[in-house]
Short mmCIF file of C-alpha atoms in Angstrom, two decimals:
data_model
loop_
_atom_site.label_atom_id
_atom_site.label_comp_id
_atom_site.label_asym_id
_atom_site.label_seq_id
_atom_site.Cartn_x
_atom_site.Cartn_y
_atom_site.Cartn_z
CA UNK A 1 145.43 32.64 228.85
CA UNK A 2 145.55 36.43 229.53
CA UNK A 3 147.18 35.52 232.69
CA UNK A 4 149.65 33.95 231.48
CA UNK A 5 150.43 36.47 229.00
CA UNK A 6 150.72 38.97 232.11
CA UNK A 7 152.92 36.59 234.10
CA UNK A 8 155.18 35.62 231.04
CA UNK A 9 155.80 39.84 230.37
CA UNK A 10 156.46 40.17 234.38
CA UNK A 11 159.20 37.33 234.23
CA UNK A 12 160.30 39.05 231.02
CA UNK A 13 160.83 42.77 232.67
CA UNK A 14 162.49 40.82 236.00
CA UNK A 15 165.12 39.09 233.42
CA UNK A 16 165.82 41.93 231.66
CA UNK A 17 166.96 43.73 234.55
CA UNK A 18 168.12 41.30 236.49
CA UNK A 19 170.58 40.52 233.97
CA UNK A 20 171.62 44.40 233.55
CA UNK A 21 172.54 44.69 236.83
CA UNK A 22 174.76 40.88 236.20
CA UNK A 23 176.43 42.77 233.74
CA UNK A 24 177.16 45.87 235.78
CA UNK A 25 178.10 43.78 238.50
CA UNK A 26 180.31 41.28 236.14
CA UNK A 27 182.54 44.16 235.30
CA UNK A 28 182.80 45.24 238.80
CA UNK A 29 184.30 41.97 240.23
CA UNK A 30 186.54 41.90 237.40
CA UNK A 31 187.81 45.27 237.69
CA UNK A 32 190.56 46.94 239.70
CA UNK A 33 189.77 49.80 238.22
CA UNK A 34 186.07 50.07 239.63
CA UNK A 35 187.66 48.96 243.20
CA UNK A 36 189.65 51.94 243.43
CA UNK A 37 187.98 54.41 242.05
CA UNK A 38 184.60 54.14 243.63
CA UNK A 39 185.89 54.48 246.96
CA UNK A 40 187.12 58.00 247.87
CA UNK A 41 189.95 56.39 250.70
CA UNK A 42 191.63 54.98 247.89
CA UNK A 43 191.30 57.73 245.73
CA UNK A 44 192.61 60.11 248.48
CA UNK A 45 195.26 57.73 249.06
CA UNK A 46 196.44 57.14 245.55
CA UNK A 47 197.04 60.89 244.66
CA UNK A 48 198.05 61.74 248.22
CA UNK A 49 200.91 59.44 246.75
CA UNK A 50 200.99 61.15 243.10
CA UNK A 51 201.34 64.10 244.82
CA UNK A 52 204.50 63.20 247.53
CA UNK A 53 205.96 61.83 243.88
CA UNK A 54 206.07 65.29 241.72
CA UNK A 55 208.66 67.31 242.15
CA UNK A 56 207.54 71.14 244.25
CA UNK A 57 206.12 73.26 241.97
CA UNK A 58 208.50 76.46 241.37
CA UNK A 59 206.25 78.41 239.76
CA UNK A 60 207.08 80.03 236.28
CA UNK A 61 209.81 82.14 235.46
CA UNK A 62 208.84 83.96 232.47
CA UNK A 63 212.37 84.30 230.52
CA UNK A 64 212.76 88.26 229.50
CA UNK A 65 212.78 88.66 226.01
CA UNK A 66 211.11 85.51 225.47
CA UNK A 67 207.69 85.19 225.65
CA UNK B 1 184.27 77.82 239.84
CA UNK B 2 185.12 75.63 242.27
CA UNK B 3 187.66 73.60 241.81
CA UNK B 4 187.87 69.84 242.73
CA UNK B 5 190.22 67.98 245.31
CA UNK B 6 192.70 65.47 243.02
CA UNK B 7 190.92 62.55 244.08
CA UNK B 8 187.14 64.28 242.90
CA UNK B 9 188.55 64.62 239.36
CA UNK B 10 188.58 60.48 239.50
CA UNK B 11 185.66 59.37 241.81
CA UNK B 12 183.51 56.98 239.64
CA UNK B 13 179.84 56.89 241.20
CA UNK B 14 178.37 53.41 241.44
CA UNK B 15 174.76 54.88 239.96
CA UNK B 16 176.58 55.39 236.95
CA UNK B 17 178.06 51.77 236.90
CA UNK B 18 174.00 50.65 237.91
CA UNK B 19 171.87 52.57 236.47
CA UNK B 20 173.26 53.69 232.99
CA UNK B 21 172.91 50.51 230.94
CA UNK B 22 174.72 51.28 227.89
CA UNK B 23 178.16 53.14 229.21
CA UNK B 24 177.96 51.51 232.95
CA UNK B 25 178.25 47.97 231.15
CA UNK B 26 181.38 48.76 229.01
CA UNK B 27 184.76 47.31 230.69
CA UNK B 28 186.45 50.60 231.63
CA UNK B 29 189.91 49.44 229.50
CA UNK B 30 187.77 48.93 226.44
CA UNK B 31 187.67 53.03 226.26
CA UNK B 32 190.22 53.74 228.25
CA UNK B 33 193.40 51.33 228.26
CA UNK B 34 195.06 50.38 231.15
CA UNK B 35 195.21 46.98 232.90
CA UNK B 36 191.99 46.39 234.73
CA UNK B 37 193.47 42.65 236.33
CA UNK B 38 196.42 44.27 237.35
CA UNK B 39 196.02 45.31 241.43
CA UNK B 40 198.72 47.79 241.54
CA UNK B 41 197.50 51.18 240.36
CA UNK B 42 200.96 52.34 239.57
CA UNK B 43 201.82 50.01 237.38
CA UNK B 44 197.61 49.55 235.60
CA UNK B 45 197.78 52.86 234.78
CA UNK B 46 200.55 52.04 232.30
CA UNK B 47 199.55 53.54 228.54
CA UNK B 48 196.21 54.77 230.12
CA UNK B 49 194.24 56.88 227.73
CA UNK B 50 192.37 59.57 229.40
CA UNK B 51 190.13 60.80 227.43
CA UNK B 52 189.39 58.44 224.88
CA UNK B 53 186.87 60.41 222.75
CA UNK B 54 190.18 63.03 221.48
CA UNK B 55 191.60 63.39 219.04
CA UNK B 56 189.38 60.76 217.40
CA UNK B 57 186.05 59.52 218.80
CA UNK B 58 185.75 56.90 216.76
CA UNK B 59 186.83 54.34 218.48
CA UNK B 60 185.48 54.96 221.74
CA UNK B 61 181.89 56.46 220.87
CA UNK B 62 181.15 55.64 217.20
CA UNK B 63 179.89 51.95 217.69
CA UNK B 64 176.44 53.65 218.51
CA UNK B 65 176.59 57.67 218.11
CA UNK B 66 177.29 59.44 214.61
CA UNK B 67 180.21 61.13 214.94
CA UNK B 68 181.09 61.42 211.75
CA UNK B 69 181.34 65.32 211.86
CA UNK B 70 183.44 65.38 214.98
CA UNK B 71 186.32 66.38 213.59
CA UNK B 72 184.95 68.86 211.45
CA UNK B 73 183.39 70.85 214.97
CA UNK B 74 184.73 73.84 215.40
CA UNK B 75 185.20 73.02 219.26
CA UNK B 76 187.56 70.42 218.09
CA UNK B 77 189.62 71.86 215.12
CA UNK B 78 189.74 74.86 216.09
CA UNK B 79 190.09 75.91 212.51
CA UNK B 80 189.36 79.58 212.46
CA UNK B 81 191.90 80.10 214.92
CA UNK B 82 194.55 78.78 212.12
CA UNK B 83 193.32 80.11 209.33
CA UNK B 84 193.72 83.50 210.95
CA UNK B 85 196.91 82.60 212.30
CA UNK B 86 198.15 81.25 208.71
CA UNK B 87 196.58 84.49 206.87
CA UNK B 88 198.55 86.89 209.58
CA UNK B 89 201.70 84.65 208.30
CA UNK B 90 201.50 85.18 204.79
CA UNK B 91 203.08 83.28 202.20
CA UNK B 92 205.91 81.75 204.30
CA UNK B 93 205.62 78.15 204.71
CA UNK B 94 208.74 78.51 206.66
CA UNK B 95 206.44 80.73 208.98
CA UNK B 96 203.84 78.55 208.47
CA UNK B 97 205.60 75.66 210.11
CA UNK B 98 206.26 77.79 213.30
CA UNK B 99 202.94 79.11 213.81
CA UNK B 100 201.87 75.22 213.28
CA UNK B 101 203.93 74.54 216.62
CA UNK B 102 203.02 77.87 218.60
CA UNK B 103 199.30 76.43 217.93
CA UNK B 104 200.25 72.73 218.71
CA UNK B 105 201.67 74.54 222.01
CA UNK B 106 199.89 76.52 222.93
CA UNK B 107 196.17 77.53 221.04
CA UNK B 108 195.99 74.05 220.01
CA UNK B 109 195.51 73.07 223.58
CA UNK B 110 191.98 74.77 224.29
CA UNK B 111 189.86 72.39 222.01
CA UNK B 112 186.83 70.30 223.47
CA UNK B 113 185.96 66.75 222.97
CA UNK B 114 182.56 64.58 223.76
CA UNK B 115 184.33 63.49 226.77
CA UNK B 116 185.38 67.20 227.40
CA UNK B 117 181.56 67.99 227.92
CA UNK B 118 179.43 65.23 228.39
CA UNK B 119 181.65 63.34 230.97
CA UNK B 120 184.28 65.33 232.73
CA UNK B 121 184.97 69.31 233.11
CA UNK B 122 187.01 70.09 229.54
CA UNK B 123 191.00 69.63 230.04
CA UNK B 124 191.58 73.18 229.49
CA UNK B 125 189.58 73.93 232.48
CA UNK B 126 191.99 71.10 234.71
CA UNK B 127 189.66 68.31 233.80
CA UNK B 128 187.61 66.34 236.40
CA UNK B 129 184.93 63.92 235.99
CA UNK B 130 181.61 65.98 236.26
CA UNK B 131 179.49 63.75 237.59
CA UNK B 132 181.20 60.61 238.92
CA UNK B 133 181.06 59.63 235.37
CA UNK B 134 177.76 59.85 234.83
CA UNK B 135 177.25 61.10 231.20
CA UNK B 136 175.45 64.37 230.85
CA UNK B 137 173.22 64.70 227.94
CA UNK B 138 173.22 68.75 228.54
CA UNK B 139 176.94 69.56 229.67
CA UNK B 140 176.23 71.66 232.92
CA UNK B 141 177.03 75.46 231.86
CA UNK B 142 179.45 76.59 234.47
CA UNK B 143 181.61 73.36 234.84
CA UNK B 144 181.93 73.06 230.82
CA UNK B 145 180.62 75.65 228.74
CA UNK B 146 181.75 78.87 230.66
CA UNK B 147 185.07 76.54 232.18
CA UNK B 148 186.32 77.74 228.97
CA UNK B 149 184.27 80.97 227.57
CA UNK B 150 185.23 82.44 230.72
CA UNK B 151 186.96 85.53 231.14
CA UNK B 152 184.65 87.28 228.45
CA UNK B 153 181.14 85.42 227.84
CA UNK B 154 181.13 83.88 231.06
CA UNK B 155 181.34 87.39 233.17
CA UNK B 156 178.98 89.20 230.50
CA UNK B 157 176.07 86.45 230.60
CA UNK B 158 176.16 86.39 234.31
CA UNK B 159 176.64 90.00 235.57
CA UNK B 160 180.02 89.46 236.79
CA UNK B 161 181.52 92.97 235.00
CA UNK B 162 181.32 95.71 238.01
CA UNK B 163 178.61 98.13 237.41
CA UNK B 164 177.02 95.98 234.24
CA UNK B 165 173.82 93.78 234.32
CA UNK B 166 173.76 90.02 233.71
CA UNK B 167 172.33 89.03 229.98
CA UNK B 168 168.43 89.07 229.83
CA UNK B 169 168.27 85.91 228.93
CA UNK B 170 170.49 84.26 232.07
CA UNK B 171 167.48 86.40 233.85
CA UNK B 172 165.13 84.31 232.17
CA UNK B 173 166.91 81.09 233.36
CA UNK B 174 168.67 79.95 230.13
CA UNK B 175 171.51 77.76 229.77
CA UNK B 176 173.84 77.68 226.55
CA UNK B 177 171.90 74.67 225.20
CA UNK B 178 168.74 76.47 224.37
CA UNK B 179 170.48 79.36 221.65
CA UNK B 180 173.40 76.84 221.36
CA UNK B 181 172.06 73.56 219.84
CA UNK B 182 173.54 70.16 220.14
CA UNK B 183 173.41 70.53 216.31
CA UNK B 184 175.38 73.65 216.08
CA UNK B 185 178.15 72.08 218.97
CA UNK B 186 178.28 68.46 217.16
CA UNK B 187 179.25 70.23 213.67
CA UNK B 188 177.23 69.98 210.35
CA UNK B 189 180.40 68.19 208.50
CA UNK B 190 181.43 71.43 206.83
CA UNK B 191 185.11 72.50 207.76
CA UNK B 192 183.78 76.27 208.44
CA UNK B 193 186.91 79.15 208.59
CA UNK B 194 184.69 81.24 210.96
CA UNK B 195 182.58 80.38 213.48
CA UNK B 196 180.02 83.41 212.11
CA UNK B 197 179.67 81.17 208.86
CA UNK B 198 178.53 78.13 211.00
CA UNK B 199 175.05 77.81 209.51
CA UNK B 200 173.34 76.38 212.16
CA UNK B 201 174.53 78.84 214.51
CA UNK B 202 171.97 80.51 216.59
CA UNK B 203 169.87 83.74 215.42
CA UNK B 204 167.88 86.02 217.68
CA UNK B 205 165.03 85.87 214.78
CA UNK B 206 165.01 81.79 215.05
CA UNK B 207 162.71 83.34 218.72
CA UNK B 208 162.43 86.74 218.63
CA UNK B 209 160.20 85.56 215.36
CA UNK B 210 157.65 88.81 215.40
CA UNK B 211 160.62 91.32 215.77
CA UNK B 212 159.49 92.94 212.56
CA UNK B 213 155.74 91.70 212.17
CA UNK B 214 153.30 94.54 211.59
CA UNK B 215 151.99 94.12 215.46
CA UNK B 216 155.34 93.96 216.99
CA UNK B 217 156.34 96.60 219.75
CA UNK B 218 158.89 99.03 218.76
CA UNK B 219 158.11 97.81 214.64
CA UNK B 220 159.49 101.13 213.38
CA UNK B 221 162.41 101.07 214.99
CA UNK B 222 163.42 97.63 214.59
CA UNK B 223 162.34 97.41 210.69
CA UNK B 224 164.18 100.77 210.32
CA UNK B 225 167.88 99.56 211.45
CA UNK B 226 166.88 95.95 210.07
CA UNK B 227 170.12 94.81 207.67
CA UNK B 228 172.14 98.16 209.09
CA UNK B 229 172.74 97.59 212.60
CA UNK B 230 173.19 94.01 214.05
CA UNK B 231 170.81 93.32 217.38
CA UNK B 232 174.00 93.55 219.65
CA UNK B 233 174.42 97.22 218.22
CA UNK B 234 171.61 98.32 220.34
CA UNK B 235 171.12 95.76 223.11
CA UNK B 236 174.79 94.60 224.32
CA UNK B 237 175.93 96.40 226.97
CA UNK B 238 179.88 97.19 227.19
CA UNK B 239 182.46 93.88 227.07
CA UNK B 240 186.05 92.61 227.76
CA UNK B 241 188.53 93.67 225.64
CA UNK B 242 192.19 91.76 225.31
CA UNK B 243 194.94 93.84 224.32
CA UNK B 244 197.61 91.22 223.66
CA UNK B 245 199.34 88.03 224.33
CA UNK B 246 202.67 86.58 224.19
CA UNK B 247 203.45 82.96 224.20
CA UNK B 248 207.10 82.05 225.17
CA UNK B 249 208.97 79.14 227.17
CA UNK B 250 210.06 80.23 231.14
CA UNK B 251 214.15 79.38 232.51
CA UNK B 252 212.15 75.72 233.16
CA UNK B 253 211.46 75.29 229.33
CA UNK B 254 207.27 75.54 230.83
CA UNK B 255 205.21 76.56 227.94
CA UNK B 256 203.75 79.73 229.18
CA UNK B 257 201.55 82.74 227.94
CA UNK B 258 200.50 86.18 229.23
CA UNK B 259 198.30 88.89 228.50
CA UNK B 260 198.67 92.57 228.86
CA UNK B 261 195.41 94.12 230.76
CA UNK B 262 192.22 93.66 229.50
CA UNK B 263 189.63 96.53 229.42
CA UNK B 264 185.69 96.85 229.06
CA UNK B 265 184.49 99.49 226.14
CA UNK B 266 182.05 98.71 223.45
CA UNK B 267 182.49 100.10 219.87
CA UNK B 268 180.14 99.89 217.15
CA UNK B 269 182.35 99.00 213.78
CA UNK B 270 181.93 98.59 210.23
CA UNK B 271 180.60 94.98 209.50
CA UNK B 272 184.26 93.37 207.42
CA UNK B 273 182.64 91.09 205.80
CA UNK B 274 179.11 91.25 204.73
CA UNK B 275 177.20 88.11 204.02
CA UNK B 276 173.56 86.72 203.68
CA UNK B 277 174.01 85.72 207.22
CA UNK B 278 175.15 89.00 208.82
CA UNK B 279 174.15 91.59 206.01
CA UNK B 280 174.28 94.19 208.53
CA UNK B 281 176.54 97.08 207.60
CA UNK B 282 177.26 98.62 211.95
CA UNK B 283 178.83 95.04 214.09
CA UNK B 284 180.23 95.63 217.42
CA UNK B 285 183.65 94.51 217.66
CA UNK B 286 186.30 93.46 220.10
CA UNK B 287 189.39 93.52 220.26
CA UNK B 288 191.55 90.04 220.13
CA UNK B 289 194.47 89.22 222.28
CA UNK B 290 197.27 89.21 219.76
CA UNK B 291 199.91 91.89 218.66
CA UNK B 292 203.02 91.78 215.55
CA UNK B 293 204.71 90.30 217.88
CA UNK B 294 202.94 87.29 219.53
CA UNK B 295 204.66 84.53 218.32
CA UNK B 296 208.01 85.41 218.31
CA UNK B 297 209.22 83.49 220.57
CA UNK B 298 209.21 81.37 217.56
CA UNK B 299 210.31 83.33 215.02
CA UNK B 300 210.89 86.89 213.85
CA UNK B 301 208.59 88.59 212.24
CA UNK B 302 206.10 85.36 211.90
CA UNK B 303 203.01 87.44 211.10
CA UNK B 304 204.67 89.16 207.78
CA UNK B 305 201.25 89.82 206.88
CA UNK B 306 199.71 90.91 209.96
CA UNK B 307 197.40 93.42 208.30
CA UNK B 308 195.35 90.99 206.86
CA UNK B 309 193.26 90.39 209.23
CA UNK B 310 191.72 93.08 211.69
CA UNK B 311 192.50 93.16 215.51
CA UNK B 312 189.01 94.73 216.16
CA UNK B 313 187.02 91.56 215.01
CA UNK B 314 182.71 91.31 215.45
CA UNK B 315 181.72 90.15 218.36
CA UNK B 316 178.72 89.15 219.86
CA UNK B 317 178.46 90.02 223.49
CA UNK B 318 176.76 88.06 225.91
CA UNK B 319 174.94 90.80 228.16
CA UNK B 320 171.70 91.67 226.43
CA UNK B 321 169.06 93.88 227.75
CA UNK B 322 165.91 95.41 226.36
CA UNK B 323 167.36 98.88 227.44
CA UNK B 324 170.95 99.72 226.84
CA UNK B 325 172.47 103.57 227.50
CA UNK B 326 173.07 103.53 223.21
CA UNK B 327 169.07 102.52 222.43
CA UNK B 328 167.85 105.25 225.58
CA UNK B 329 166.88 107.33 222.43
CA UNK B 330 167.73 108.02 219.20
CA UNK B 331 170.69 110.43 219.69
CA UNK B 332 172.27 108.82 222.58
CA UNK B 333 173.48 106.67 219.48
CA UNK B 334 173.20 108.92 216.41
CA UNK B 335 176.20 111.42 216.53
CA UNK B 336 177.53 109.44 219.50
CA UNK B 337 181.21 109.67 218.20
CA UNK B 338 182.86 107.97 221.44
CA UNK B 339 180.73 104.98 220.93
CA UNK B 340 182.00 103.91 217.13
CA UNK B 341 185.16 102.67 216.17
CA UNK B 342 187.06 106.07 214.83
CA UNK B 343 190.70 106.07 213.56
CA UNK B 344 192.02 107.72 217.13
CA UNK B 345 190.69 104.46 219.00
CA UNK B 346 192.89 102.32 216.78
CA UNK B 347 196.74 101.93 217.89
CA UNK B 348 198.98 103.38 215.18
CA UNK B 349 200.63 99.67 214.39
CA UNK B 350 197.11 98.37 214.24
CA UNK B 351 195.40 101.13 212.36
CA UNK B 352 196.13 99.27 208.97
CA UNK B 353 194.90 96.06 210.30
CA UNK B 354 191.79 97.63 210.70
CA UNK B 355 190.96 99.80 207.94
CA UNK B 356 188.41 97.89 206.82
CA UNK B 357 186.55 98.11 210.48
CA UNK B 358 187.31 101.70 211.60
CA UNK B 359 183.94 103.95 211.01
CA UNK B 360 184.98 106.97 209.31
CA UNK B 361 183.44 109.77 210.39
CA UNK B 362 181.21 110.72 207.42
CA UNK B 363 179.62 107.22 207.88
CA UNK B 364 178.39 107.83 211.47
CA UNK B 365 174.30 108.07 212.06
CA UNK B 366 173.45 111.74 212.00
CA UNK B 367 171.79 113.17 215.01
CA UNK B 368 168.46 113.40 214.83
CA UNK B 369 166.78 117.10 215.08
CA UNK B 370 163.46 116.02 216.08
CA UNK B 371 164.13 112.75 218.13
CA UNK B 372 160.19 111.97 218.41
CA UNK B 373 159.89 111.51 215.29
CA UNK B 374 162.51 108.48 215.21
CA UNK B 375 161.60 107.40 219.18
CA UNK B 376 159.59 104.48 219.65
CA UNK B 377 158.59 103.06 223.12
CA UNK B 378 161.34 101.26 224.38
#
């Protein structure tokens, strides 16, 4: 009986976590969001891009009399 | 600090996806917006919210943490910086309104958030996730806490002022977290108009318990200046200073602000306003980055009542030590004019201002004629 108490609890702890990581794992496949930005090539990529888009920075010209 | 490459700032670590149950199991849109099916990253980033926990947490952390004082936390309103700001301005609402915007502009922008600290490097300090996402229960010190208190606690606490020691207690390996509680940071639900009113805010008595107990080292000197001198009197070594700052828009229309030069001193002032909490009559004070003319960029003469409030304001400086040149013995302080706050320190526009904080010279600590009988054994 005490045995099967033991091997009841052990199946219990394996479930529970196995069905953490499901759920971890769930949101993964149905994210793009967790595609891109766990991988650092696409990240690089991606604001290599942002940063061809934006205009040169100028740098501030602080208007006399102004500030 | 260093600073991170564009695509650190975003890097999301699988361990935090794995390992943290609770926040690694949310859908990232649920917080954060976005569309998660959509493949293209230009076009899924489309009404992205990037920090989800400001200006209201609610939504995004409230399902399981109290954050029903949020708002109310100084490192999100901000308040004392208005109230000053709306005191300098009198009784102009018209004024009012502008100083709302210069704030909203400009001030405004420094705030925290949970996200600001627990997640990513605050967005005053050019953001970044901290830890590929991974929450942090204690915000790490330099990447959050100093990111921000910089220029002036930052340099103090860690011995970065030439010629000055770091704070005793960075010696002795602490972080923010252990004077500055999670308590304190998180707010108490009061909507405090100083940050020195904050009653959970740390004292040196909540460890330095013995300080005046009958066996304590240096007893007679401690329970002699106890209620007349704050701690930092004797034991803060000198600190940043700000003379000004101007806030103003650039030929691009760029918000932008500058500061004249800073400068290290240390002046022992008259304590403004005396309370329960800080009885003491002798504060050190600094002096705050703003001038008549600040805001006016936004309007003339903005801060009609600019001598409300003092520029010299009590400060608490983060470089402790034991020994300090003013505590070296009794008359390296008493009858030390050039360390007090006298009327010829004070700028002529200012000297108003600070009436209530310039030492007059009647009220300075007498030398002592026989020094061993005041000296204890520090």
């Amino acid at each position: 009986m005490k045995k099967l108490g033991y091997v009841l609890l052990l199946l219990l702890v394996a479930f529970s976590l196995l069905t953490e990581r499901r759920v971890s794992g769930d949101v993964r496949e149905a994210s793009e969001c967790i595609t891109c930005h766990t991988s650092a090539r696409m990240l690089i990529e991606a604001t290599r891009e942002i940063g061809r888009s934006r205009p040169a920075a100028t740098g501030r010209v602080e208007s006399i009399g102004e500030g | 600090m260093e600073p991170l490459a564009p695509h650190e700032k975003l890097f999301v670590d699988t361990d935090f996806l794995e390992e943290d149950g609770n926040h690694g199991s949310i859908d990232c849109h649920r917080c954060h917006g976005g569309d998660p099916k959509d493949p293209d990253w230009r076009t899924a980033h489309k009404d992205l919210i990037k920090d989800p926990t400001y200006p209201d947490s609610e939504s995004a952390c409230g399902d399981c943490h109290d954050v029903e004082n949020y708002k109310k936390s100084l490192h999100v309103s901000l308040e004392p910086y208005r109230v000053t700001m709306k005191t300098r301005g009198g009784n102009d609402k018209a004024a009012h309104k502008k100083l709302d915007k210069a704030f909203d502009t400009y001030c405004g922008q420094c705030h925290a958030s949970c996200g600001g600290c627990h997640i990513s490097r605050p967005a005053s300090a050019d953001g970044g996730l901290l830890d590929g996402h991974i929450f942090q229960k204690q915000p790490p010190m330099k990447q959050t806490c100093t990111a921000c208190h910089g220029s002036r606690i930052g340099k103090e606490y860690f011995g970065e002022n030439e010629g000055l020691k770091p704070d005793i207690h960075h010696e002795k390996y602490m972080k923010c977290g252990k004077c500055h509680t999670a308590h304190e940071m998180h707010g108490d639900g009061k909507a405090y108009e100083h940050r020195y009113e904050v009653e959970n805010g740390p004292k040196c008595e909540d460890c330095h318990k013995e300080i005046y107990g009958d066996h304590s080292e240096n007893v007679k000197i401690h329970t002699t200046h106890r209620d007349k001198t704050s701690c930092f009197v004797c034991h803060s070594q000198s600190y940043m200073n700000c003379s000004t700052c101007h806030m103003g828009n650039d030929q691009q229309g760029n918000g932008f602000f500058k500061t004249e030069p800073s400068w290290m001193d240390f002046k022992i002032g008259l304590n403004p306003s005396i309370s329960d909490k800080h009885p003491e009559k002798f504060v050190t004070l600094r002096h705050v980055p703003v001038g008549r003319d600040s805001f006016k960029f936004y309007g003339e003469d903005d801060l009609k009542d600019f001598d409300a409030v003092s520029t010299w304001k009590m400060t608490t400086p983060h470089n402790i030590r034991r020994k300090t040149v003013q505590n070296e013995s009794c008359n390296a302080c008493h009858g030390n004019l050039s360390l007090f706050l006298i009327n010829k320190d004070v700028e002529e526009e200012e000297k108003k201002a600070n009436k209530s904080v310039i030492v007059g010279r009647d009220l300075i600590p007498k030398k002592i004629e026989q020094e061993s009988a005041g000296k204890g054994s520090n």
